[in-house]
Amino acid sequence: VQLVESGGGLVQPGGSLRLSCAASGFTFSGYPMSWVRQAPGKGLELVSQITASSRTTYYTDSVKGRFTISRDNAKNTLYLQMDSLKTEDTAVYYCGSDCSTGGYCEHKGQGTQVTVSS
């Protein structure tokens, strides 16, 4: 299993970023996928999940209405569109498979840094 995140960076409050996660080494279309994050000095947090068919999505309360998770099974790619970013969204963002509600994943990428600052 290989998961490679990209798209992080520095953005001002209120700005947007789109994260991508390229998956390989497993049947991506058969698995639900997740985004988790870890802010400085804090533990892992489950941000969003999406079922294999994209029929059902989950968002933690703090990002509802601002983040949108999606996937392209033909491209083996997971996305996270992040709008109206806040300073408290600053974290390393990971995509993962087999993730618990506590944010722990059986498989996780190397992460991409998102910094929201003026």
PDB file of C-alpha atoms in Angstrom:
ATOM      1  CA  VAL A   1       0.000   0.000   0.000  1.00  0.00           C
ATOM      2  CA  GLN A   2       1.329   3.407  -0.970  1.00  0.00           C
ATOM      3  CA  LEU A   3      -0.403   6.706  -0.283  1.00  0.00           C
ATOM      4  CA  VAL A   4       1.186   9.965  -1.413  1.00  0.00           C
ATOM      5  CA  GLU A   5      -0.346  13.287  -0.400  1.00  0.00           C
ATOM      6  CA  SER A   6       0.221  16.611  -2.139  1.00  0.00           C
ATOM      7  CA  GLY A   7      -1.236  20.091  -2.309  1.00  0.00           C
ATOM      8  CA  GLY A   8      -0.389  21.479   1.096  1.00  0.00           C
ATOM      9  CA  GLY A   9       1.152  24.883   1.660  1.00  0.00           C
ATOM     10  CA  LEU A  10       0.848  28.274   3.300  1.00  0.00           C
ATOM     11  CA  VAL A  11      -2.449  30.093   2.916  1.00  0.00           C
ATOM     12  CA  GLN A  12      -4.050  33.102   4.533  1.00  0.00           C
ATOM     13  CA  PRO A  13      -7.176  32.756   6.693  1.00  0.00           C
ATOM     14  CA  GLY A  14     -10.218  32.530   4.465  1.00  0.00           C
ATOM     15  CA  GLY A  15      -8.236  30.969   1.662  1.00  0.00           C
ATOM     16  CA  SER A  16      -8.536  27.589  -0.033  1.00  0.00           C
ATOM     17  CA  LEU A  17      -6.388  24.563  -0.741  1.00  0.00           C
ATOM     18  CA  ARG A  18      -7.034  21.272  -2.483  1.00  0.00           C
ATOM     19  CA  LEU A  19      -5.227  18.223  -1.200  1.00  0.00           C
ATOM     20  CA  SER A  20      -4.710  15.126  -3.322  1.00  0.00           C
ATOM     21  CA  CYS A  21      -3.724  11.593  -2.389  1.00  0.00           C
ATOM     22  CA  ALA A  22      -2.444   9.173  -4.999  1.00  0.00           C
ATOM     23  CA  ALA A  23      -3.038   5.565  -4.008  1.00  0.00           C
ATOM     24  CA  SER A  24      -1.383   2.406  -5.279  1.00  0.00           C
ATOM     25  CA  GLY A  25      -0.717  -1.160  -4.243  1.00  0.00           C
ATOM     26  CA  PHE A  26      -4.294  -2.066  -3.392  1.00  0.00           C
ATOM     27  CA  THR A  27      -7.761  -2.007  -4.925  1.00  0.00           C
ATOM     28  CA  PHE A  28      -8.512   1.643  -4.177  1.00  0.00           C
ATOM     29  CA  SER A  29     -12.075   1.466  -5.493  1.00  0.00           C
ATOM     30  CA  GLY A  30     -12.985  -1.174  -2.944  1.00  0.00           C
ATOM     31  CA  TYR A  31     -12.137   0.719   0.229  1.00  0.00           C
ATOM     32  CA  PRO A  32     -13.454   3.671   2.179  1.00  0.00           C
ATOM     33  CA  MET A  33     -10.813   6.365   2.570  1.00  0.00           C
ATOM     34  CA  SER A  34     -10.120   9.066   5.090  1.00  0.00           C
ATOM     35  CA  TRP A  35      -8.296  12.277   5.766  1.00  0.00           C
ATOM     36  CA  VAL A  36      -6.802  12.709   9.231  1.00  0.00           C
ATOM     37  CA  ARG A  37      -4.728  15.561  10.603  1.00  0.00           C
ATOM     38  CA  GLN A  38      -2.320  16.271  13.421  1.00  0.00           C
ATOM     39  CA  ALA A  39      -1.943  19.808  14.673  1.00  0.00           C
ATOM     40  CA  PRO A  40       1.229  20.907  16.481  1.00  0.00           C
ATOM     41  CA  GLY A  41       1.346  19.374  19.935  1.00  0.00           C
ATOM     42  CA  LYS A  42      -1.925  17.500  19.480  1.00  0.00           C
ATOM     43  CA  GLY A  43      -3.034  13.995  18.611  1.00  0.00           C
ATOM     44  CA  LEU A  44      -4.470  12.607  15.430  1.00  0.00           C
ATOM     45  CA  GLU A  45      -7.937  13.774  14.421  1.00  0.00           C
ATOM     46  CA  LEU A  46     -10.260  12.172  11.894  1.00  0.00           C
ATOM     47  CA  VAL A  47     -11.282  14.978   9.539  1.00  0.00           C
ATOM     48  CA  SER A  48     -13.355  13.262   6.872  1.00  0.00           C
ATOM     49  CA  GLN A  49     -14.255   9.888   5.417  1.00  0.00           C
ATOM     50  CA  ILE A  50     -15.806   8.699   2.185  1.00  0.00           C
ATOM     51  CA  THR A  51     -17.193   5.297   1.280  1.00  0.00           C
ATOM     52  CA  ALA A  52     -15.855   3.298  -1.646  1.00  0.00           C
ATOM     53  CA  SER A  53     -18.762   4.332  -3.868  1.00  0.00           C
ATOM     54  CA  SER A  54     -18.712   7.973  -2.669  1.00  0.00           C
ATOM     55  CA  ARG A  55     -22.303   7.539  -1.557  1.00  0.00           C
ATOM     56  CA  THR A  56     -21.647   8.479   2.065  1.00  0.00           C
ATOM     57  CA  THR A  57     -19.327  11.043   3.581  1.00  0.00           C
ATOM     58  CA  TYR A  58     -18.442  12.065   7.121  1.00  0.00           C
ATOM     59  CA  TYR A  59     -16.977  15.318   8.432  1.00  0.00           C
ATOM     60  CA  THR A  60     -15.869  16.283  11.869  1.00  0.00           C
ATOM     61  CA  ASP A  61     -17.950  19.172  13.184  1.00  0.00           C
ATOM     62  CA  SER A  62     -15.210  21.769  12.950  1.00  0.00           C
ATOM     63  CA  VAL A  63     -14.903  21.413   9.149  1.00  0.00           C
ATOM     64  CA  LYS A  64     -18.532  20.852   8.140  1.00  0.00           C
ATOM     65  CA  GLY A  65     -19.586  23.265   5.418  1.00  0.00           C
ATOM     66  CA  ARG A  66     -15.963  24.212   4.661  1.00  0.00           C
ATOM     67  CA  PHE A  67     -14.268  20.982   3.537  1.00  0.00           C
ATOM     68  CA  THR A  68     -15.374  18.578   0.810  1.00  0.00           C
ATOM     69  CA  ILE A  69     -14.014  15.077   0.398  1.00  0.00           C
ATOM     70  CA  SER A  70     -14.186  13.319  -2.966  1.00  0.00           C
ATOM     71  CA  ARG A  71     -12.513  10.525  -4.875  1.00  0.00           C
ATOM     72  CA  ASP A  72     -11.864   9.453  -8.452  1.00  0.00           C
ATOM     73  CA  ASN A  73     -11.706   5.665  -8.491  1.00  0.00           C
ATOM     74  CA  ALA A  74     -10.591   5.659 -12.130  1.00  0.00           C
ATOM     75  CA  LYS A  75      -7.527   7.679 -11.129  1.00  0.00           C
ATOM     76  CA  ASN A  76      -6.989   6.015  -7.725  1.00  0.00           C
ATOM     77  CA  THR A  77      -7.002   9.459  -6.169  1.00  0.00           C
ATOM     78  CA  LEU A  78      -8.581  10.944  -3.046  1.00  0.00           C
ATOM     79  CA  TYR A  79      -9.180  14.677  -2.665  1.00  0.00           C
ATOM     80  CA  LEU A  80      -9.939  17.179   0.080  1.00  0.00           C
ATOM     81  CA  GLN A  81     -11.157  20.614  -0.966  1.00  0.00           C
ATOM     82  CA  MET A  82     -10.616  23.010   1.921  1.00  0.00           C
ATOM     83  CA  ASP A  83     -12.324  26.399   1.803  1.00  0.00           C
ATOM     84  CA  SER A  84     -12.672  29.222   4.325  1.00  0.00           C
ATOM     85  CA  LEU A  85      -9.556  28.003   6.057  1.00  0.00           C
ATOM     86  CA  LYS A  86      -8.930  29.021   9.660  1.00  0.00           C
ATOM     87  CA  THR A  87      -5.726  29.219  11.654  1.00  0.00           C
ATOM     88  CA  GLU A  88      -6.898  26.225  13.679  1.00  0.00           C
ATOM     89  CA  ASP A  89      -6.821  24.113  10.503  1.00  0.00           C
ATOM     90  CA  THR A  90      -3.019  24.280  10.588  1.00  0.00           C
ATOM     91  CA  ALA A  91      -1.780  20.690  10.731  1.00  0.00           C
ATOM     92  CA  VAL A  92      -0.128  17.886   8.854  1.00  0.00           C
ATOM     93  CA  TYR A  93      -2.816  16.206   6.760  1.00  0.00           C
ATOM     94  CA  TYR A  94      -2.658  12.506   5.981  1.00  0.00           C
ATOM     95  CA  CYS A  95      -4.785  10.309   3.786  1.00  0.00           C
ATOM     96  CA  GLY A  96      -5.397   6.849   5.115  1.00  0.00           C
ATOM     97  CA  SER A  97      -7.226   3.584   4.753  1.00  0.00           C
ATOM     98  CA  ASP A  98      -8.764   1.503   7.538  1.00  0.00           C
ATOM     99  CA  CYS A  99      -8.952   4.527   9.817  1.00  0.00           C
ATOM    100  CA  SER A 100     -10.683   4.539  13.197  1.00  0.00           C
ATOM    101  CA  THR A 101     -12.842   7.311  14.582  1.00  0.00           C
ATOM    102  CA  GLY A 102      -9.838   8.222  16.693  1.00  0.00           C
ATOM    103  CA  GLY A 103      -7.782   8.994  13.605  1.00  0.00           C
ATOM    104  CA  TYR A 104      -5.537   5.937  13.676  1.00  0.00           C
ATOM    105  CA  CYS A 105      -5.112   4.315  10.267  1.00  0.00           C
ATOM    106  CA  GLU A 106      -3.855   0.916   9.215  1.00  0.00           C
ATOM    107  CA  HIS A 107      -2.169   2.608   6.253  1.00  0.00           C
ATOM    108  CA  LYS A 108      -1.244   6.269   6.056  1.00  0.00           C
ATOM    109  CA  GLY A 109       0.817   8.479   3.765  1.00  0.00           C
ATOM    110  CA  GLN A 110       3.737  10.693   4.695  1.00  0.00           C
ATOM    111  CA  GLY A 111       1.508  13.724   5.091  1.00  0.00           C
ATOM    112  CA  THR A 112       1.374  17.226   3.671  1.00  0.00           C
ATOM    113  CA  GLN A 113       1.731  20.381   5.764  1.00  0.00           C
ATOM    114  CA  VAL A 114      -1.082  22.918   5.739  1.00  0.00           C
ATOM    115  CA  THR A 115      -0.326  26.236   7.412  1.00  0.00           C
ATOM    116  CA  VAL A 116      -3.001  28.888   7.732  1.00  0.00           C
ATOM    117  CA  SER A 117      -1.508  32.191   8.765  1.00  0.00           C
ATOM    118  CA  SER A 118      -1.637  35.860   7.923  1.00  0.00           C
TER     119      SER A 118
END
